mmCIF file of C-alpha atoms in Angstrom:
data_model
loop_
_atom_site.group_PDB
_atom_site.id
_atom_site.type_symbol
_atom_site.label_atom_id
_atom_site.label_comp_id
_atom_site.label_asym_id
_atom_site.label_seq_id
_atom_site.Cartn_x
_atom_site.Cartn_y
_atom_site.Cartn_z
ATOM 1 C CA UNK A 1 13.818 12.713 -5.832
ATOM 2 C CA UNK A 2 10.618 10.943 -4.440
ATOM 3 C CA UNK A 3 7.758 13.083 -3.571
ATOM 4 C CA UNK A 4 5.683 14.063 -0.621
ATOM 5 C CA UNK A 5 4.211 10.775 0.593
ATOM 6 C CA UNK A 6 1.273 10.814 2.838
ATOM 7 C CA UNK A 7 -0.302 7.906 5.499
ATOM 8 C CA UNK A 8 -2.424 6.375 5.657
ATOM 9 C CA UNK A 9 -4.368 7.228 2.085
ATOM 10 C CA UNK A 10 -8.076 6.157 3.308
ATOM 11 C CA UNK A 11 -9.096 6.294 6.751
ATOM 12 C CA UNK A 12 -12.890 5.448 8.009
ATOM 13 C CA UNK A 13 -13.252 6.908 11.401
ATOM 14 C CA UNK A 14 -16.367 6.849 14.159
ATOM 15 C CA UNK A 15 -17.388 10.313 15.398
ATOM 16 C CA UNK A 16 -15.987 11.272 18.473
ATOM 17 C CA UNK A 17 -12.701 9.282 17.970
ATOM 18 C CA UNK A 18 -9.575 10.801 16.913
ATOM 19 C CA UNK A 19 -7.217 10.381 14.090
ATOM 20 C CA UNK A 20 -3.613 10.914 13.257
ATOM 21 C CA UNK A 21 -1.782 11.426 9.641
ATOM 22 C CA UNK A 22 1.413 11.450 8.523
ATOM 23 C CA UNK A 23 3.605 13.431 6.415
ATOM 24 C CA UNK A 24 6.946 12.865 4.776
ATOM 25 C CA UNK A 25 8.227 15.872 2.629
ATOM 26 C CA UNK A 26 10.734 15.879 -0.008
ATOM 27 C CA UNK A 27 14.003 14.914 0.945
ATOM 28 C CA UNK A 28 15.961 18.031 2.246
ATOM 29 C CA UNK A 29 12.683 20.075 2.596
ATOM 30 C CA UNK A 30 11.907 21.455 6.158
ATOM 31 C CA UNK A 31 8.468 22.939 5.686
ATOM 32 C CA UNK A 32 5.145 21.061 6.002
ATOM 33 C CA UNK A 33 1.978 22.813 5.229
ATOM 34 C CA UNK A 34 -1.132 20.967 5.729
ATOM 35 C CA UNK A 35 -4.889 21.267 3.943
ATOM 36 C CA UNK A 36 -8.066 20.244 4.175
ATOM 37 C CA UNK A 37 -10.088 19.585 0.802
ATOM 38 C CA UNK A 38 -14.180 19.549 0.438
ATOM 39 C CA UNK A 39 -16.217 20.016 -2.127
ATOM 40 C CA UNK A 40 -18.607 22.312 -0.116
ATOM 41 C CA UNK A 41 -14.994 24.737 1.108
ATOM 42 C CA UNK A 42 -12.312 24.008 -1.130
ATOM 43 C CA UNK A 43 -8.906 23.899 -0.343
ATOM 44 C CA UNK A 44 -8.134 25.271 3.338
ATOM 45 C CA UNK A 45 -4.913 26.240 5.187
ATOM 46 C CA UNK A 46 -4.792 24.434 8.396
ATOM 47 C CA UNK A 47 -0.910 25.080 9.680
ATOM 48 C CA UNK A 48 2.524 25.134 8.288
ATOM 49 C CA UNK A 49 5.366 23.766 10.720
ATOM 50 C CA UNK A 50 9.266 24.440 9.363
ATOM 51 C CA UNK A 51 11.996 23.583 11.798
ATOM 52 C CA UNK A 52 9.950 21.640 14.215
ATOM 53 C CA UNK A 53 7.884 24.729 14.945
ATOM 54 C CA UNK A 54 4.336 26.120 14.134
ATOM 55 C CA UNK A 55 4.912 28.906 11.804
ATOM 56 C CA UNK A 56 1.152 29.650 10.719
ATOM 57 C CA UNK A 57 -2.354 28.673 11.396
ATOM 58 C CA UNK A 58 -5.310 28.764 9.462
ATOM 59 C CA UNK A 59 -8.714 28.877 11.148
ATOM 60 C CA UNK A 60 -9.424 25.856 12.455
ATOM 61 C CA UNK A 61 -10.734 24.796 15.912
ATOM 62 C CA UNK A 62 -8.278 23.447 18.648
ATOM 63 C CA UNK A 63 -9.722 19.425 17.654
ATOM 64 C CA UNK A 64 -6.915 20.201 14.962
ATOM 65 C CA UNK A 65 -3.280 20.086 15.715
ATOM 66 C CA UNK A 66 -0.030 19.007 14.134
ATOM 67 C CA UNK A 67 4.007 18.288 14.840
ATOM 68 C CA UNK A 68 6.678 18.201 12.817
ATOM 69 C CA UNK A 69 10.059 15.881 13.911
ATOM 70 C CA UNK A 70 13.684 16.485 13.456
ATOM 71 C CA UNK A 71 13.738 14.725 10.176
ATOM 72 C CA UNK A 72 10.888 17.055 8.928
ATOM 73 C CA UNK A 73 8.319 14.506 9.073
ATOM 74 C CA UNK A 74 5.166 15.905 10.173
ATOM 75 C CA UNK A 75 1.815 14.360 11.744
ATOM 76 C CA UNK A 76 -1.686 15.715 11.893
ATOM 77 C CA UNK A 77 -4.239 15.112 14.560
ATOM 78 C CA UNK A 78 -7.794 15.622 14.693
ATOM 79 C CA UNK A 79 -9.690 14.592 18.185
ATOM 80 C CA UNK A 80 -13.156 14.577 18.677
ATOM 81 C CA UNK A 81 -14.052 13.757 15.067
ATOM 82 C CA UNK A 82 -17.515 15.307 13.502
ATOM 83 C CA UNK A 83 -18.877 14.061 10.581
ATOM 84 C CA UNK A 84 -17.514 17.763 9.331
ATOM 85 C CA UNK A 85 -14.203 16.233 9.356
ATOM 86 C CA UNK A 86 -14.544 14.205 6.261
ATOM 87 C CA UNK A 87 -12.257 15.305 3.538
ATOM 88 C CA UNK A 88 -9.500 14.615 2.118
ATOM 89 C CA UNK A 89 -6.352 16.343 3.975
ATOM 90 C CA UNK A 90 -3.011 17.232 1.792
ATOM 91 C CA UNK A 91 0.035 18.122 3.011
ATOM 92 C CA UNK A 92 2.664 19.978 0.822
ATOM 93 C CA UNK A 93 6.532 20.739 1.646
ATOM 94 C CA UNK A 94 8.852 23.614 0.801
ATOM 95 C CA UNK A 95 12.325 24.100 1.224
ATOM 96 C CA UNK A 96 11.225 27.703 2.298
ATOM 97 C CA UNK A 97 14.848 28.809 2.639
ATOM 98 C CA UNK A 98 15.951 27.309 -0.957
ATOM 99 C CA UNK A 99 12.566 28.236 -2.506
ATOM 100 C CA UNK A 100 8.800 28.782 -2.095
ATOM 101 C CA UNK A 101 7.189 26.414 -3.931
ATOM 102 C CA UNK A 102 4.753 24.121 -2.451
ATOM 103 C CA UNK A 103 4.570 20.360 -3.594
ATOM 104 C CA UNK A 104 1.693 18.273 -2.369
ATOM 105 C CA UNK A 105 1.351 14.652 -1.383
ATOM 106 C CA UNK A 106 -1.371 12.583 -2.745
ATOM 107 C CA UNK A 107 -3.503 13.201 0.324
ATOM 108 C CA UNK A 108 -5.493 11.062 2.976
ATOM 109 C CA UNK A 109 -8.924 10.310 2.351
ATOM 110 C CA UNK A 110 -10.808 10.877 5.926
ATOM 111 C CA UNK A 111 -14.409 9.479 6.411
ATOM 112 C CA UNK A 112 -16.049 10.210 9.722
ATOM 113 C CA UNK A 113 -19.124 8.202 9.922
ATOM 114 C CA UNK B 1 -7.154 37.315 6.163
ATOM 115 C CA UNK B 2 -6.546 36.553 2.543
ATOM 116 C CA UNK B 3 -9.514 36.195 0.346
ATOM 117 C CA UNK B 4 -8.912 35.120 -3.288
ATOM 118 C CA UNK B 5 -12.347 34.913 -5.645
ATOM 119 C CA UNK B 6 -11.506 32.695 -9.041
ATOM 120 C CA UNK B 7 -13.727 33.163 -12.468
ATOM 121 C CA UNK B 8 -15.081 31.296 -13.955
ATOM 122 C CA UNK B 9 -16.087 28.251 -11.994
ATOM 123 C CA UNK B 10 -16.676 26.111 -15.247
ATOM 124 C CA UNK B 11 -15.168 26.467 -18.569
ATOM 125 C CA UNK B 12 -15.708 24.742 -21.647
ATOM 126 C CA UNK B 13 -13.748 25.169 -24.583
ATOM 127 C CA UNK B 14 -12.776 23.480 -27.927
ATOM 128 C CA UNK B 15 -9.546 21.908 -28.413
ATOM 129 C CA UNK B 16 -6.754 24.675 -30.044
ATOM 130 C CA UNK B 17 -8.797 27.297 -28.326
ATOM 131 C CA UNK B 18 -7.384 29.076 -25.636
ATOM 132 C CA UNK B 19 -8.242 29.482 -21.891
ATOM 133 C CA UNK B 20 -8.498 32.154 -19.551
ATOM 134 C CA UNK B 21 -8.597 31.777 -15.968
ATOM 135 C CA UNK B 22 -9.108 34.805 -13.639
ATOM 136 C CA UNK B 23 -8.432 35.732 -9.832
ATOM 137 C CA UNK B 24 -8.582 38.592 -7.541
ATOM 138 C CA UNK B 25 -7.110 38.745 -4.201
ATOM 139 C CA UNK B 26 -7.615 41.076 -1.312
ATOM 140 C CA UNK B 27 -4.342 40.889 0.819
ATOM 141 C CA UNK B 28 -1.899 43.582 -0.736
ATOM 142 C CA UNK B 29 0.932 41.801 1.505
ATOM 143 C CA UNK B 30 0.698 38.839 -0.671
ATOM 144 C CA UNK B 31 3.496 38.134 -2.954
ATOM 145 C CA UNK B 32 3.342 34.960 -4.081
ATOM 146 C CA UNK B 33 0.804 33.573 -6.783
ATOM 147 C CA UNK B 34 0.893 29.866 -7.711
ATOM 148 C CA UNK B 35 -1.237 28.013 -10.015
ATOM 149 C CA UNK B 36 -2.638 24.180 -9.440
ATOM 150 C CA UNK B 37 -4.027 21.757 -11.672
ATOM 151 C CA UNK B 38 -5.590 18.969 -9.940
ATOM 152 C CA UNK B 39 -6.739 16.087 -12.356
ATOM 153 C CA UNK B 40 -9.609 13.729 -10.620
ATOM 154 C CA UNK B 41 -8.640 11.782 -7.740
ATOM 155 C CA UNK B 42 -5.227 13.196 -7.725
ATOM 156 C CA UNK B 43 -2.713 15.712 -6.155
ATOM 157 C CA UNK B 44 -2.708 19.384 -6.964
ATOM 158 C CA UNK B 45 0.088 19.650 -9.373
ATOM 159 C CA UNK B 46 1.852 23.435 -9.490
ATOM 160 C CA UNK B 47 2.131 24.233 -13.245
ATOM 161 C CA UNK B 48 3.686 27.530 -12.865
ATOM 162 C CA UNK B 49 4.093 30.595 -10.377
ATOM 163 C CA UNK B 50 4.839 34.125 -10.536
ATOM 164 C CA UNK B 51 6.244 36.376 -7.539
ATOM 165 C CA UNK B 52 5.192 39.833 -6.936
ATOM 166 C CA UNK B 53 7.947 41.495 -8.262
ATOM 167 C CA UNK B 54 7.065 39.933 -11.915
ATOM 168 C CA UNK B 55 4.277 40.845 -14.301
ATOM 169 C CA UNK B 56 4.098 37.914 -16.252
ATOM 170 C CA UNK B 57 5.647 34.749 -17.131
ATOM 171 C CA UNK B 58 5.236 31.722 -19.645
ATOM 172 C CA UNK B 59 6.094 28.491 -19.822
ATOM 173 C CA UNK B 60 5.173 26.832 -23.536
ATOM 174 C CA UNK B 61 1.446 27.222 -23.860
ATOM 175 C CA UNK B 62 1.160 28.427 -20.317
ATOM 176 C CA UNK B 63 1.195 32.120 -19.034
ATOM 177 C CA UNK B 64 -0.129 34.089 -16.001
ATOM 178 C CA UNK B 65 -0.194 37.294 -15.690
ATOM 179 C CA UNK B 66 -0.140 39.824 -12.354
ATOM 180 C CA UNK B 67 -1.702 43.014 -11.971
ATOM 181 C CA UNK B 68 -0.671 44.028 -8.125
ATOM 182 C CA UNK B 69 -2.577 47.394 -8.514
ATOM 183 C CA UNK B 70 -5.717 46.174 -9.570
ATOM 184 C CA UNK B 71 -4.856 42.570 -7.327
ATOM 185 C CA UNK B 72 -5.575 40.300 -9.800
ATOM 186 C CA UNK B 73 -3.742 37.814 -11.710
ATOM 187 C CA UNK B 74 -4.847 35.611 -14.986
ATOM 188 C CA UNK B 75 -4.015 32.014 -16.232
ATOM 189 C CA UNK B 76 -3.626 31.956 -19.902
ATOM 190 C CA UNK B 77 -3.509 28.306 -21.857
ATOM 191 C CA UNK B 78 -3.146 28.396 -25.151
ATOM 192 C CA UNK B 79 -3.966 25.491 -27.701
ATOM 193 C CA UNK B 80 -5.844 23.702 -25.578
ATOM 194 C CA UNK B 81 -5.369 19.991 -25.446
ATOM 195 C CA UNK B 82 -7.574 17.315 -24.062
ATOM 196 C CA UNK B 83 -5.175 16.290 -21.034
ATOM 197 C CA UNK B 84 -5.777 20.338 -19.985
ATOM 198 C CA UNK B 85 -9.360 19.124 -18.750
ATOM 199 C CA UNK B 86 -8.896 19.201 -15.051
ATOM 200 C CA UNK B 87 -9.380 21.343 -12.299
ATOM 201 C CA UNK B 88 -7.348 24.650 -11.769
ATOM 202 C CA UNK B 89 -6.786 26.599 -8.650
ATOM 203 C CA UNK B 90 -5.311 29.653 -8.089
ATOM 204 C CA UNK B 91 -3.672 30.678 -4.738
ATOM 205 C CA UNK B 92 -1.992 33.668 -3.182
ATOM 206 C CA UNK B 93 0.488 33.706 -0.455
ATOM 207 C CA UNK B 94 2.035 35.537 2.077
ATOM 208 C CA UNK B 95 4.344 33.488 4.438
ATOM 209 C CA UNK B 96 4.006 30.598 3.309
ATOM 210 C CA UNK B 97 0.181 30.092 4.103
ATOM 211 C CA UNK B 98 -1.881 29.649 0.715
ATOM 212 C CA UNK B 99 -5.047 31.087 0.190
ATOM 213 C CA UNK B 100 -7.175 28.949 -2.887
ATOM 214 C CA UNK B 101 -9.593 29.935 -5.190
ATOM 215 C CA UNK B 102 -12.325 28.004 -5.307
ATOM 216 C CA UNK B 103 -11.164 26.245 -8.381
ATOM 217 C CA UNK B 104 -11.967 26.083 -12.250
ATOM 218 C CA UNK B 105 -13.413 23.073 -13.820
ATOM 219 C CA UNK B 106 -12.051 23.159 -17.629
ATOM 220 C CA UNK B 107 -13.246 20.475 -20.108
ATOM 221 C CA UNK B 108 -11.453 20.495 -23.557
ATOM 222 C CA UNK B 109 -14.094 19.339 -25.906
ATOM 223 C CA UNK B 110 -12.117 17.232 -28.867
#
């Protein structure tokens, strides 16, 4: 099976702009979770989607949002970008019903200038 | 929310020796404890996991132990090799929300 894929892999944005990141889970996986990885804060949970519904949410401001489509692909949006949003954004997919293991994609490296 | 502490933050071992990383968690409802290995510039890779109804699990050179009463779990790597050099993250999960430790940078000296 193909692994989790994320696009784009690298992104440079200016403060105040918005950005949309995409994640395609492993075929058959219906759960997609998003994480932010920074040197200072480590890996932090953003949210999880299952069957197009947000099931869990981390402690991030409302500028961070997401959605999931009927084919399980997910997008994450960050509005009004701040310098502190520079990070590696990782998504992970899980079967949820067949297993709880989460498998990560390669990430999108977002740089905000 | 869940708080996961991981120690040590860095670990240097001689090739062939063992490495042990320890984590504690705060939420007694957490029921799944995976370990991830992340090499520089790569994605976190699931290397082993354990569920709350199991005390120990082994896969070749790596093993994980869980003490639910004390709320701590550990990763053991035996016969370390240069390719074991990476950052290792422990995590505790409740309802598909992974809470990660800060990571341990393991360096295996040849």
